[in-house]
XYZ file of C-alpha atoms in Angstrom:
438
model
C -54.257 98.825 17.001
C -51.676 101.600 15.948
C -50.003 102.028 12.741
C -46.641 103.790 12.821
C -45.489 105.045 9.562
C -41.521 104.412 9.361
C -39.557 106.456 6.786
C -36.451 104.425 5.365
C -32.737 106.120 6.298
C -30.288 105.376 3.867
C -27.319 105.321 6.535
C -24.143 103.768 7.046
C -25.338 100.693 9.593
C -26.033 97.051 8.515
C -27.370 95.078 11.532
C -27.451 91.776 11.379
C -27.691 88.570 13.782
C -24.678 87.227 15.257
C -24.156 83.718 17.337
C -25.319 85.116 20.490
C -28.096 87.122 18.383
C -27.342 91.237 19.059
C -26.372 93.266 16.442
C -23.883 94.211 14.372
C -23.626 97.498 13.205
C -21.054 98.701 10.246
C -20.689 102.411 10.969
C -17.921 105.047 9.861
C -18.383 108.449 8.590
C -21.959 109.378 8.908
C -23.145 112.660 8.729
C -26.839 113.308 9.697
C -29.515 115.923 9.497
C -32.913 114.709 10.810
C -36.228 116.836 11.335
C -39.242 115.259 12.524
C -43.211 115.553 11.892
C -46.125 113.852 13.319
C -48.956 113.236 10.841
C -51.662 111.406 11.709
C -54.198 109.196 10.164
C -57.467 106.297 10.330
C -58.257 103.274 8.701
C -59.489 100.446 8.859
C -57.851 96.988 10.065
C -57.701 93.134 9.567
C -57.256 92.826 13.312
C -57.348 90.471 16.171
C -57.284 93.343 18.890
C -60.659 95.092 20.175
C -60.283 98.179 18.260
C -60.361 98.918 14.594
C -58.881 101.815 13.947
C -54.998 103.030 13.303
C -53.368 105.495 14.513
C -49.801 106.653 11.577
C -47.390 108.963 12.656
C -44.937 109.631 9.708
C -40.896 110.283 10.477
C -39.242 113.091 7.685
C -35.573 112.601 7.822
C -32.869 114.188 6.095
C -29.433 112.986 5.108
C -25.961 113.171 3.637
C -24.678 110.844 1.728
C -21.057 109.620 2.397
C -18.653 107.659 -0.144
C -19.761 104.539 1.621
C -22.427 101.585 0.577
C -25.255 102.994 2.290
C -27.642 100.767 4.409
C -31.311 100.909 5.259
C -33.296 100.880 7.896
C -36.746 101.772 9.398
C -37.727 103.615 12.761
C -40.139 105.386 14.499
C -41.247 107.066 17.877
C -42.141 105.890 21.140
C -42.676 107.628 24.305
C -41.400 106.448 27.671
C -42.951 108.041 30.907
C -45.468 110.899 32.195
C -45.104 113.251 31.405
C -44.025 111.183 27.890
C -39.930 111.473 26.573
C -39.808 110.688 22.846
C -37.513 108.559 21.355
C -36.850 107.181 18.152
C -36.798 103.377 17.906
C -36.122 100.765 15.259
C -38.492 97.840 15.760
C -36.253 94.677 15.808
C -37.657 91.501 15.689
C -34.298 89.787 16.361
C -33.763 91.128 19.365
C -35.587 90.928 22.935
C -35.403 94.278 24.741
C -35.752 97.976 24.795
C -33.125 99.964 25.457
C -32.659 103.400 25.570
C -30.139 106.056 26.773
C -29.907 107.433 30.150
C -29.786 110.609 31.560
C -26.864 109.784 33.111
C -25.161 108.522 30.007
C -22.451 111.519 29.735
C -19.690 109.338 26.977
C -19.623 109.990 23.182
C -21.932 107.118 22.321
C -24.709 108.723 23.815
C -24.393 112.971 23.144
C -26.273 112.681 20.045
C -29.584 111.092 21.366
C -32.352 112.179 23.971
C -32.113 110.329 27.134
C -34.315 109.162 29.824
C -34.825 111.135 32.634
C -36.056 108.885 35.319
C -36.554 111.616 38.264
C -38.860 113.395 35.408
C -41.339 110.830 35.234
C -43.651 109.751 37.937
C -44.523 106.306 36.536
C -40.582 105.613 36.937
C -39.530 102.659 39.422
C -36.185 100.906 39.828
C -36.259 97.030 39.191
C -34.839 93.558 39.545
C -35.222 90.829 37.170
C -35.986 86.823 38.627
C -32.256 86.549 39.513
C -32.091 89.729 41.524
C -30.151 91.648 38.647
C -30.773 95.349 38.408
C -28.190 95.912 35.674
C -26.572 94.517 32.845
C -24.184 94.785 30.268
C -24.585 93.711 26.306
C -22.160 92.951 23.633
C -22.776 94.148 20.418
C -21.126 93.173 16.718
C -18.877 96.344 17.026
C -19.525 97.659 20.799
C -21.544 97.631 24.410
C -23.806 98.849 26.406
C -25.076 98.816 29.540
C -27.297 100.412 32.077
C -29.595 99.613 34.928
C -33.792 98.237 34.514
C -37.020 100.527 34.829
C -40.122 99.568 34.474
C -42.088 102.847 33.300
C -45.174 103.363 31.183
C -44.189 102.937 27.134
C -46.519 104.294 24.014
C -46.946 103.298 21.447
C -48.991 105.868 19.213
C -51.165 107.673 21.718
C -53.597 104.672 22.410
C -51.306 101.299 23.174
C -49.754 102.404 26.335
C -48.686 100.182 28.837
C -45.839 99.335 31.537
C -43.106 97.675 30.723
C -39.414 96.986 31.921
C -36.345 97.780 29.950
C -32.752 98.875 29.826
C -31.183 102.321 30.489
C -27.685 102.696 29.290
C -25.392 105.228 31.013
C -22.734 104.071 29.185
C -22.696 103.145 25.256
C -19.177 102.982 23.482
C -17.937 105.814 20.718
C -18.332 103.401 17.910
C -21.260 103.019 16.632
C -23.990 104.351 18.817
C -22.197 107.951 18.402
C -22.915 107.965 14.513
C -26.513 106.099 14.557
C -29.319 107.997 13.838
C -32.047 106.721 16.276
C -31.970 107.321 19.865
C -32.763 103.072 20.715
C -34.239 99.701 19.501
C -37.173 98.351 20.908
C -36.504 94.175 20.272
C -39.450 92.087 19.261
C -38.392 88.758 19.319
C -39.120 86.323 22.121
C -38.029 85.464 25.589
C -35.194 84.029 25.716
C -33.705 87.082 24.071
C -34.699 89.564 26.710
C -33.598 90.429 29.858
C -35.579 88.113 32.420
C -39.383 87.952 33.391
C -41.487 91.032 32.097
C -38.776 92.060 29.702
C -40.249 90.999 26.793
C -41.817 93.892 24.288
C -44.020 91.122 22.811
C -45.048 89.141 25.821
C -46.161 92.657 27.302
C -47.870 93.932 23.727
C -49.520 89.906 23.920
C -52.742 90.872 25.810
C -52.682 94.694 23.755
C -52.304 93.104 20.026
C -51.424 89.442 19.707
C -50.295 90.369 15.814
C -48.164 93.084 14.639
C -46.767 93.080 10.763
C -44.643 95.662 8.341
C -44.859 96.856 5.431
C -41.330 98.093 4.096
C -41.292 100.409 1.194
C -38.367 102.342 -0.451
C -40.953 105.258 -0.820
C -42.094 107.117 2.496
C -45.309 105.209 3.205
C -43.632 102.034 5.619
C -45.569 101.644 8.199
C -45.187 98.998 11.651
C -48.876 98.322 13.046
C -49.700 97.029 15.745
C -53.159 94.904 16.453
C -53.295 93.578 12.777
C -52.227 94.195 9.138
C -53.723 97.013 7.013
C -55.285 94.878 4.291
C -54.926 97.529 1.505
C -50.935 96.778 2.129
C -51.567 92.972 0.547
C -51.489 92.309 -3.161
C -51.538 88.181 -2.446
C -53.212 86.138 0.176
C -51.115 85.358 3.447
C -48.862 82.308 3.741
C -48.838 80.894 7.188
C -46.098 79.594 8.433
C -45.349 78.444 12.223
C -42.847 79.009 14.150
C -40.087 76.493 14.936
C -37.715 78.391 17.356
C -39.125 80.800 19.727
C -36.251 83.397 19.853
C -36.150 84.782 16.832
C -39.290 85.286 14.543
C -38.157 82.019 12.884
C -39.834 79.518 10.851
C -39.152 76.169 8.850
C -38.746 75.472 4.895
C -38.826 72.954 3.413
C -35.932 73.565 0.235
C -34.635 76.128 -1.860
C -35.616 76.605 -5.409
C -34.510 78.043 -8.483
C -37.577 79.248 -10.641
C -39.802 77.314 -8.210
C -37.994 74.124 -8.735
C -36.734 72.617 -5.292
C -32.586 72.102 -5.519
C -32.673 69.544 -2.620
C -30.446 71.716 -0.700
C -32.388 71.472 2.426
C -33.404 68.316 3.195
C -36.224 69.428 4.559
C -33.983 71.173 7.127
C -33.357 74.910 6.510
C -34.984 77.441 8.455
C -35.396 80.987 7.788
C -35.129 84.181 10.561
C -37.179 86.927 9.473
C -35.624 90.208 11.144
C -36.648 94.035 10.917
C -33.756 94.833 11.950
C -31.407 93.489 9.416
C -30.581 95.809 6.125
C -29.516 92.362 4.253
C -30.122 88.375 3.591
C -27.249 85.911 5.086
C -27.431 82.015 5.121
C -24.984 79.026 6.262
C -21.853 79.701 4.331
C -22.208 76.027 3.414
C -25.702 77.040 1.137
C -24.049 80.653 0.511
C -21.611 79.570 -1.424
C -23.389 76.701 -3.471
C -26.389 79.330 -4.283
C -23.514 81.555 -5.302
C -22.121 79.069 -7.795
C -25.817 77.432 -9.191
C -26.961 81.387 -9.539
C -23.540 81.920 -11.728
C -23.737 85.436 -12.121
C -21.512 86.748 -14.451
C -19.503 89.671 -12.553
C -19.892 91.937 -15.676
C -23.882 91.338 -15.282
C -24.117 90.109 -19.334
C -26.228 87.461 -17.632
C -28.623 89.197 -15.342
C -31.478 89.270 -17.083
C -31.436 85.208 -17.508
C -30.815 84.844 -13.623
C -33.821 82.555 -12.189
C -36.518 83.970 -9.141
C -34.472 82.524 -5.852
C -37.212 80.973 -3.452
C -37.672 79.360 -0.290
C -40.703 76.328 -0.379
C -43.283 76.405 2.175
C -45.357 73.343 2.182
C -46.176 73.663 -1.679
C -45.654 77.065 -1.895
C -42.689 79.127 -2.624
C -41.966 82.535 -1.841
C -39.801 84.131 -4.468
C -37.128 86.576 -4.476
C -35.727 88.267 -8.300
C -32.811 88.838 -8.909
C -33.117 92.905 -8.079
C -33.567 90.988 -4.712
C -30.716 89.353 -3.848
C -27.579 90.512 -6.380
C -25.706 93.719 -5.965
C -25.701 95.567 -9.663
C -23.806 98.679 -10.173
C -22.181 100.073 -12.522
C -19.423 98.186 -11.519
C -20.828 95.010 -11.886
C -22.635 92.335 -10.222
C -22.127 90.122 -7.151
C -24.713 87.937 -5.120
C -25.295 89.680 -2.360
C -26.142 87.000 0.376
C -24.152 87.352 2.972
C -22.325 84.206 4.511
C -23.369 83.686 8.377
C -22.977 80.874 10.388
C -25.396 80.271 13.373
C -24.612 77.191 15.989
C -27.014 75.135 17.178
C -29.883 75.083 18.627
C -30.663 78.097 16.822
C -28.623 77.546 13.854
C -28.012 77.284 10.967
C -30.312 80.294 9.448
C -30.998 82.187 7.149
C -32.410 85.908 7.336
C -34.392 87.386 6.150
C -33.820 91.446 6.339
C -34.765 94.412 3.924
C -34.535 92.983 0.613
C -37.199 90.382 1.584
C -39.401 92.601 3.685
C -39.678 95.044 0.834
C -41.274 92.461 -1.261
C -43.377 90.702 1.526
C -45.876 91.864 4.275
C -44.959 90.303 7.331
C -46.951 89.455 10.383
C -45.609 88.248 13.431
C -49.265 86.385 15.697
C -47.601 85.817 19.242
C -51.112 83.920 19.916
C -49.658 80.844 17.779
C -46.895 81.568 17.301
C -46.549 81.933 13.357
C -45.741 84.424 10.845
C -47.486 85.440 7.834
C -46.067 86.374 4.478
C -48.385 88.024 1.722
C -46.977 90.352 -1.419
C -46.758 94.243 -0.688
C -48.754 96.352 -2.483
C -46.652 98.784 -3.513
C -47.715 99.696 -6.916
C -51.554 98.962 -7.096
C -52.677 96.823 -9.624
C -49.068 95.813 -10.795
C -48.125 94.172 -7.514
C -51.362 92.083 -7.950
C -50.082 90.768 -10.868
C -46.468 89.973 -9.890
C -48.091 88.393 -7.161
C -48.600 85.262 -9.050
C -44.699 85.024 -9.570
C -43.657 86.460 -5.942
C -45.576 83.629 -4.119
C -46.009 80.276 -6.659
C -46.752 76.433 -6.269
C -43.863 74.233 -6.636
C -43.115 73.790 -10.519
C -44.020 70.579 -11.864
C -44.201 69.153 -15.624
C -46.829 71.576 -16.097
C -45.096 74.511 -15.026
C -45.718 76.804 -11.930
C -49.116 77.952 -11.093
C -50.438 81.123 -8.798
C -51.116 80.361 -5.246
C -54.484 79.540 -4.964
C -56.841 83.292 -4.003
C -58.602 81.287 -1.504
C -57.909 80.212 1.792
C -56.330 76.754 1.236
C -54.310 74.551 3.483
C -50.815 74.304 2.616
C -48.496 70.957 3.849
C -45.087 71.853 5.857
C -45.511 72.484 9.307
C -48.927 73.843 8.627
C -48.414 76.673 6.800
C -51.765 78.160 5.777
C -52.756 81.019 3.602
C -55.324 83.122 4.736
C -57.803 85.767 3.174
C -57.554 89.185 3.297
C -55.278 90.201 1.227
C -56.593 92.800 -1.377
C -59.762 91.768 -1.447
C -59.828 91.856 2.447
C -61.608 88.878 3.510
C -61.164 86.818 6.267
C -57.530 86.389 7.529
C -55.668 83.669 8.530
C -53.758 83.456 11.720
C -56.033 85.464 13.682
C -55.972 88.263 11.592
C -59.246 88.629 9.833
C -62.398 90.571 10.921
C -61.815 94.405 9.842
C -62.689 95.858 6.402
C -60.727 98.040 4.550
C -60.040 101.614 4.514
């Protein structure tokens, strides 16, 4: 298993899912200075891979803030080719292709970035998809990318290497790509988001590491782990939910709750896409409007301390967000932060869980099921274990909410379950057991 440290970078890009699920880039006025270093460590994993060690690579970032509100993103390093060519990429569960700039790209959108030189790699080859296509153009929220299809050796860390098909972009529009602080995107969504057969990173990874997980922090210790999850990052048991739509990592939720009380807003039909490439929370416009009205947060923040926990019900368990997670609070006032985003059927309507949710919960993606696991993230040791019973709770009845059971228990609602392997590092659910804590 491979664990890559990914550092938060406050910058002027918000990425979300459009109706076609690519990336929405909101970008202007960014000035960046990036300095990198490589740091390695090993630790035991809860893992379904053949290896029980992890390699951690840290990325040091420096930046200057602009006058505009900054968003967060998390990215790390990969290498492509032999000899290896290094790139920084966003690990994005909301898209399905690996895209890096090509050495033939001379437009301003490619200028600041490292570029893939096919002629410099002894393992590079030009490829086509099953339709005979050897190139493609992808339209993003505010720009376009076009390029040719290649196959080459891809390495995540030192030991997880495989041949991968990808797009080497020879054209990238100036907006937004000239200003983004990373070179490319490694899509970790399902096959229907990819360019064709053989272009899906999750399928390529599945024979080496059928699970991967994200621990996201505002500090310097964020990481993505391929081959399992690190039990010491978990402050609770794991709640598993089956993937309902194999496109994004999209799971069903039974209802939306306030302080663990269901509000009857879903009629069993709500869905959530967990998106590591999105810096925000979003949802269907009608439900976002209803939630905003029901929360009834005052613009002057005068009732902020009385706002409810906003929860999402999976079976008889609730994953809760605190007001700090779903509200924008500043010296200028308070506002409901869920963005209205209408994704049409069959994938929508759907909620999008980005960084605010990912900082509360470790997310584990299991291709073999497929399923997504959720556990309270351990940022502050014992304090997070105390908070875990509030962040993952049972549906509230007349006696009030009770903490989620610490042992492995089944939950209703499409087969969700909690698995051991949290703070105690016991046997993991969804194929994640077998390792021990570092």
